[in-house]
Amino acid sequence: MVNENFIKLPGAYLFSEIAKKVKAFQAEHPEAEMISLGIGDVTQPLVPAVIEALHRATDEMAHAATFRGYGPEQGYDFLRHTIVEHDFRRRGIDISEDEIFVSDGAKSDTGNFQELFGPDVRIAVTDPVYPVYVDANVMGGRTGMLGADGRWSDIVYLPCTADNDFVPELPSRNG
């Protein structure tokens, strides 16, 4: 069976819509200078140190003696050690390697955490919010129906505005 919650997702992803609008604007106004902040894409090439590290890592993967498959669930020991030494101890922060968890990123981790909760759990999101955090909950069946205003009926939206110093007021447990 197919997860019917996928059918609830709006037809177009926000960032593809932004890209279409930017392209149309540029076609109509070729003289306009733009700084695009819409998709969060990188704007500069990788620095030489990163390129060199990528090449070394690729070379390691080409030889049986240095090949690595899937890493341990917490991350490779050498990487966790390097993070402790260069990102924390160098700044005077005392942290041990077993306090470091290496994953594939915050976006997928947030989606994975959401899967710990059942479909009957009510969620709240900041407003504005990164679209995938809402979409992951749509797919998980925790959002209700999409209203004409573009908001989901079972999501609590927490406005982050200049008026509240971008710190939303949390609803009461009873509300």
PDB file of C-alpha atoms in Angstrom:
ATOM      1  CA  MET A   1       0.000   0.000   0.000  1.00  0.00           C
ATOM      2  CA  VAL A   2       1.083   3.522  -0.703  1.00  0.00           C
ATOM      3  CA  ASN A   3       1.297   6.074   2.112  1.00  0.00           C
ATOM      4  CA  GLU A   4      -1.735   8.219   1.285  1.00  0.00           C
ATOM      5  CA  ASN A   5      -0.250  11.179   3.144  1.00  0.00           C
ATOM      6  CA  PHE A   6       2.063  11.780   0.167  1.00  0.00           C
ATOM      7  CA  ILE A   7      -1.003  12.771  -1.845  1.00  0.00           C
ATOM      8  CA  LYS A   8      -1.559  15.671   0.576  1.00  0.00           C
ATOM      9  CA  LEU A   9       1.740  17.337  -0.369  1.00  0.00           C
ATOM     10  CA  PRO A  10       1.273  20.479  -2.470  1.00  0.00           C
ATOM     11  CA  GLY A  11       2.165  20.036  -6.129  1.00  0.00           C
ATOM     12  CA  ALA A  12       5.345  22.106  -6.195  1.00  0.00           C
ATOM     13  CA  TYR A  13       8.241  22.324  -3.806  1.00  0.00           C
ATOM     14  CA  LEU A  14       8.897  25.852  -2.535  1.00  0.00           C
ATOM     15  CA  PHE A  15      12.458  26.075  -3.834  1.00  0.00           C
ATOM     16  CA  SER A  16      11.539  24.975  -7.361  1.00  0.00           C
ATOM     17  CA  GLU A  17       8.839  27.673  -7.352  1.00  0.00           C
ATOM     18  CA  ILE A  18      11.381  30.270  -6.223  1.00  0.00           C
ATOM     19  CA  ALA A  19      13.784  29.170  -8.982  1.00  0.00           C
ATOM     20  CA  LYS A  20      11.022  29.559 -11.614  1.00  0.00           C
ATOM     21  CA  LYS A  21      10.151  33.043 -10.366  1.00  0.00           C
ATOM     22  CA  VAL A  22      13.795  34.136 -10.299  1.00  0.00           C
ATOM     23  CA  LYS A  23      14.320  32.843 -13.847  1.00  0.00           C
ATOM     24  CA  ALA A  24      11.203  34.666 -15.084  1.00  0.00           C
ATOM     25  CA  PHE A  25      12.244  37.890 -13.352  1.00  0.00           C
ATOM     26  CA  GLN A  26      15.736  37.705 -14.829  1.00  0.00           C
ATOM     27  CA  ALA A  27      14.287  37.125 -18.304  1.00  0.00           C
ATOM     28  CA  GLU A  28      12.061  40.206 -17.939  1.00  0.00           C
ATOM     29  CA  HIS A  29      14.766  42.340 -16.303  1.00  0.00           C
ATOM     30  CA  PRO A  30      18.160  41.238 -17.686  1.00  0.00           C
ATOM     31  CA  GLU A  31      19.749  44.487 -16.477  1.00  0.00           C
ATOM     32  CA  ALA A  32      18.827  43.849 -12.821  1.00  0.00           C
ATOM     33  CA  GLU A  33      21.567  42.729 -10.467  1.00  0.00           C
ATOM     34  CA  MET A  34      20.395  40.011  -8.110  1.00  0.00           C
ATOM     35  CA  ILE A  35      21.660  38.357  -4.979  1.00  0.00           C
ATOM     36  CA  SER A  36      19.606  35.204  -4.600  1.00  0.00           C
ATOM     37  CA  LEU A  37      18.955  33.982  -1.085  1.00  0.00           C
ATOM     38  CA  GLY A  38      16.098  31.742  -2.102  1.00  0.00           C
ATOM     39  CA  ILE A  39      17.484  28.242  -2.261  1.00  0.00           C
ATOM     40  CA  GLY A  40      20.440  28.313   0.110  1.00  0.00           C
ATOM     41  CA  ASP A  41      22.799  27.078  -2.568  1.00  0.00           C
ATOM     42  CA  VAL A  42      26.521  27.664  -2.294  1.00  0.00           C
ATOM     43  CA  THR A  43      27.935  30.618  -4.197  1.00  0.00           C
ATOM     44  CA  GLN A  44      31.665  29.984  -4.114  1.00  0.00           C
ATOM     45  CA  PRO A  45      33.822  27.030  -5.122  1.00  0.00           C
ATOM     46  CA  LEU A  46      35.263  24.745  -2.476  1.00  0.00           C
ATOM     47  CA  VAL A  47      38.508  25.937  -0.913  1.00  0.00           C
ATOM     48  CA  PRO A  48      41.738  24.109  -1.869  1.00  0.00           C
ATOM     49  CA  ALA A  49      42.030  22.333   1.509  1.00  0.00           C
ATOM     50  CA  VAL A  50      38.611  20.728   0.996  1.00  0.00           C
ATOM     51  CA  ILE A  51      39.439  19.685  -2.566  1.00  0.00           C
ATOM     52  CA  GLU A  52      42.726  18.118  -1.386  1.00  0.00           C
ATOM     53  CA  ALA A  53      40.943  16.235   1.418  1.00  0.00           C
ATOM     54  CA  LEU A  54      38.323  14.944  -1.026  1.00  0.00           C
ATOM     55  CA  HIS A  55      41.036  13.709  -3.381  1.00  0.00           C
ATOM     56  CA  ARG A  56      42.879  11.961  -0.518  1.00  0.00           C
ATOM     57  CA  ALA A  57      39.633  10.336   0.648  1.00  0.00           C
ATOM     58  CA  THR A  58      38.873   9.165  -2.901  1.00  0.00           C
ATOM     59  CA  ASP A  59      42.352   7.679  -3.202  1.00  0.00           C
ATOM     60  CA  GLU A  60      41.851   5.850   0.139  1.00  0.00           C
ATOM     61  CA  MET A  61      38.669   4.258  -1.217  1.00  0.00           C
ATOM     62  CA  ALA A  62      40.585   2.830  -4.201  1.00  0.00           C
ATOM     63  CA  HIS A  63      42.778   0.469  -2.144  1.00  0.00           C
ATOM     64  CA  ALA A  64      41.748  -2.511  -0.010  1.00  0.00           C
ATOM     65  CA  ALA A  65      44.131  -1.511   2.803  1.00  0.00           C
ATOM     66  CA  THR A  66      42.566   1.942   3.236  1.00  0.00           C
ATOM     67  CA  PHE A  67      39.012   1.320   2.009  1.00  0.00           C
ATOM     68  CA  ARG A  68      36.182   2.222   4.415  1.00  0.00           C
ATOM     69  CA  GLY A  69      32.604   1.058   4.078  1.00  0.00           C
ATOM     70  CA  TYR A  70      29.775   2.314   6.236  1.00  0.00           C
ATOM     71  CA  GLY A  71      31.100   4.069   9.296  1.00  0.00           C
ATOM     72  CA  PRO A  72      30.230   3.225  12.888  1.00  0.00           C
ATOM     73  CA  GLU A  73      26.890   4.553  14.135  1.00  0.00           C
ATOM     74  CA  GLN A  74      28.547   7.363  16.144  1.00  0.00           C
ATOM     75  CA  GLY A  75      31.031   8.273  13.393  1.00  0.00           C
ATOM     76  CA  TYR A  76      34.611   7.218  12.774  1.00  0.00           C
ATOM     77  CA  ASP A  77      36.877   7.479  15.847  1.00  0.00           C
ATOM     78  CA  PHE A  78      39.501   9.482  13.916  1.00  0.00           C
ATOM     79  CA  LEU A  79      36.849  12.001  12.867  1.00  0.00           C
ATOM     80  CA  ARG A  80      35.370  12.340  16.340  1.00  0.00           C
ATOM     81  CA  HIS A  81      38.893  12.807  17.741  1.00  0.00           C
ATOM     82  CA  THR A  82      39.640  15.506  15.158  1.00  0.00           C
ATOM     83  CA  ILE A  83      36.372  17.308  15.968  1.00  0.00           C
ATOM     84  CA  VAL A  84      37.188  17.280  19.692  1.00  0.00           C
ATOM     85  CA  GLU A  85      40.736  18.569  19.173  1.00  0.00           C
ATOM     86  CA  HIS A  86      40.145  21.178  16.472  1.00  0.00           C
ATOM     87  CA  ASP A  87      36.598  22.388  17.130  1.00  0.00           C
ATOM     88  CA  PHE A  88      36.423  22.237  20.926  1.00  0.00           C
ATOM     89  CA  ARG A  89      39.713  21.830  22.824  1.00  0.00           C
ATOM     90  CA  ARG A  90      41.396  24.442  20.655  1.00  0.00           C
ATOM     91  CA  ARG A  91      38.740  26.841  21.949  1.00  0.00           C
ATOM     92  CA  GLY A  92      39.196  25.781  25.577  1.00  0.00           C
ATOM     93  CA  ILE A  93      36.101  23.570  25.677  1.00  0.00           C
ATOM     94  CA  ASP A  94      36.493  20.281  27.552  1.00  0.00           C
ATOM     95  CA  ILE A  95      34.530  17.585  25.740  1.00  0.00           C
ATOM     96  CA  SER A  96      35.185  13.897  25.228  1.00  0.00           C
ATOM     97  CA  GLU A  97      34.978  11.932  22.015  1.00  0.00           C
ATOM     98  CA  ASP A  98      32.006   9.901  23.246  1.00  0.00           C
ATOM     99  CA  GLU A  99      29.997  13.152  23.355  1.00  0.00           C
ATOM    100  CA  ILE A 100      30.397  13.603  19.580  1.00  0.00           C
ATOM    101  CA  PHE A 101      27.881  12.087  17.175  1.00  0.00           C
ATOM    102  CA  VAL A 102      28.558  12.339  13.444  1.00  0.00           C
ATOM    103  CA  SER A 103      25.531  12.047  11.181  1.00  0.00           C
ATOM    104  CA  ASP A 104      24.644  12.992   7.642  1.00  0.00           C
ATOM    105  CA  GLY A 105      23.111  16.310   8.705  1.00  0.00           C
ATOM    106  CA  ALA A 106      20.567  18.180  10.767  1.00  0.00           C
ATOM    107  CA  LYS A 107      17.848  18.124   8.125  1.00  0.00           C
ATOM    108  CA  SER A 108      17.673  14.340   7.919  1.00  0.00           C
ATOM    109  CA  ASP A 109      18.180  14.002  11.687  1.00  0.00           C
ATOM    110  CA  THR A 110      15.193  16.263  12.318  1.00  0.00           C
ATOM    111  CA  GLY A 111      13.092  14.167   9.959  1.00  0.00           C
ATOM    112  CA  ASN A 112      14.280  11.002  11.686  1.00  0.00           C
ATOM    113  CA  PHE A 113      13.427  12.361  15.147  1.00  0.00           C
ATOM    114  CA  GLN A 114       9.923  13.144  13.932  1.00  0.00           C
ATOM    115  CA  GLU A 115       9.429   9.492  13.054  1.00  0.00           C
ATOM    116  CA  LEU A 116       9.653   8.620  16.758  1.00  0.00           C
ATOM    117  CA  PHE A 117       6.191  10.144  17.195  1.00  0.00           C
ATOM    118  CA  GLY A 118       2.884   8.658  16.128  1.00  0.00           C
ATOM    119  CA  PRO A 119       0.442  10.294  13.721  1.00  0.00           C
ATOM    120  CA  ASP A 120      -1.777  11.470  16.586  1.00  0.00           C
ATOM    121  CA  VAL A 121       0.897  13.776  18.055  1.00  0.00           C
ATOM    122  CA  ARG A 122       0.307  17.492  17.544  1.00  0.00           C
ATOM    123  CA  ILE A 123       3.387  19.353  16.349  1.00  0.00           C
ATOM    124  CA  ALA A 124       4.438  22.978  16.350  1.00  0.00           C
ATOM    125  CA  VAL A 125       6.742  24.715  13.901  1.00  0.00           C
ATOM    126  CA  THR A 126       8.285  28.127  13.845  1.00  0.00           C
ATOM    127  CA  ASP A 127       6.810  30.449  11.244  1.00  0.00           C
ATOM    128  CA  PRO A 128       8.639  30.875   8.939  1.00  0.00           C
ATOM    129  CA  VAL A 129      10.013  27.334   8.854  1.00  0.00           C
ATOM    130  CA  TYR A 130      12.212  25.337   6.514  1.00  0.00           C
ATOM    131  CA  PRO A 131       9.646  23.592   4.263  1.00  0.00           C
ATOM    132  CA  VAL A 132      10.966  20.056   4.688  1.00  0.00           C
ATOM    133  CA  TYR A 133      10.102  20.086   8.410  1.00  0.00           C
ATOM    134  CA  VAL A 134       6.444  20.540   7.559  1.00  0.00           C
ATOM    135  CA  ASP A 135       6.574  18.182   4.562  1.00  0.00           C
ATOM    136  CA  ALA A 136       8.089  15.391   6.694  1.00  0.00           C
ATOM    137  CA  ASN A 137       5.144  15.705   9.058  1.00  0.00           C
ATOM    138  CA  VAL A 138       2.667  15.718   6.165  1.00  0.00           C
ATOM    139  CA  MET A 139       4.172  12.417   5.036  1.00  0.00           C
ATOM    140  CA  GLY A 140       3.987  11.158   8.630  1.00  0.00           C
ATOM    141  CA  GLY A 141       0.276  11.975   8.818  1.00  0.00           C
ATOM    142  CA  ARG A 142       0.551  14.559  11.590  1.00  0.00           C
ATOM    143  CA  THR A 143      -0.712  17.710   9.834  1.00  0.00           C
ATOM    144  CA  GLY A 144      -4.415  17.411   9.106  1.00  0.00           C
ATOM    145  CA  MET A 145      -5.658  19.167   5.991  1.00  0.00           C
ATOM    146  CA  LEU A 146      -4.139  22.019   4.006  1.00  0.00           C
ATOM    147  CA  GLY A 147      -6.272  25.146   4.254  1.00  0.00           C
ATOM    148  CA  ALA A 148      -6.841  27.815   1.619  1.00  0.00           C
ATOM    149  CA  ASP A 149      -4.402  29.992   3.596  1.00  0.00           C
ATOM    150  CA  GLY A 150      -1.593  27.467   3.002  1.00  0.00           C
ATOM    151  CA  ARG A 151      -1.552  26.329   6.629  1.00  0.00           C
ATOM    152  CA  TRP A 152      -2.160  22.838   7.933  1.00  0.00           C
ATOM    153  CA  SER A 153      -5.100  22.355  10.306  1.00  0.00           C
ATOM    154  CA  ASP A 154      -3.248  20.235  12.890  1.00  0.00           C
ATOM    155  CA  ILE A 155       0.003  22.212  13.067  1.00  0.00           C
ATOM    156  CA  VAL A 156       0.573  24.877  15.689  1.00  0.00           C
ATOM    157  CA  TYR A 157       2.398  27.759  13.990  1.00  0.00           C
ATOM    158  CA  LEU A 158       4.736  29.787  16.227  1.00  0.00           C
ATOM    159  CA  PRO A 159       5.297  33.209  14.631  1.00  0.00           C
ATOM    160  CA  CYS A 160       8.889  34.458  14.643  1.00  0.00           C
ATOM    161  CA  THR A 161       8.743  38.173  13.918  1.00  0.00           C
ATOM    162  CA  ALA A 162      10.605  41.343  14.747  1.00  0.00           C
ATOM    163  CA  ASP A 163       7.757  42.154  17.152  1.00  0.00           C
ATOM    164  CA  ASN A 164       8.641  39.154  19.337  1.00  0.00           C
ATOM    165  CA  ASP A 165      12.411  39.429  18.730  1.00  0.00           C
ATOM    166  CA  PHE A 166      12.099  36.244  16.650  1.00  0.00           C
ATOM    167  CA  VAL A 167      11.386  34.224  19.806  1.00  0.00           C
ATOM    168  CA  PRO A 168       7.861  32.794  19.609  1.00  0.00           C
ATOM    169  CA  GLU A 169       5.659  32.409  22.643  1.00  0.00           C
ATOM    170  CA  LEU A 170       5.121  28.752  23.370  1.00  0.00           C
ATOM    171  CA  PRO A 171       1.500  27.670  23.789  1.00  0.00           C
ATOM    172  CA  SER A 172       0.363  26.336  27.152  1.00  0.00           C
ATOM    173  CA  ARG A 173       0.096  22.560  27.543  1.00  0.00           C
ATOM    174  CA  ASN A 174      -3.652  22.941  27.920  1.00  0.00           C
ATOM    175  CA  GLY A 175      -4.112  25.187  24.889  1.00  0.00           C
TER     176      GLY A 175
END
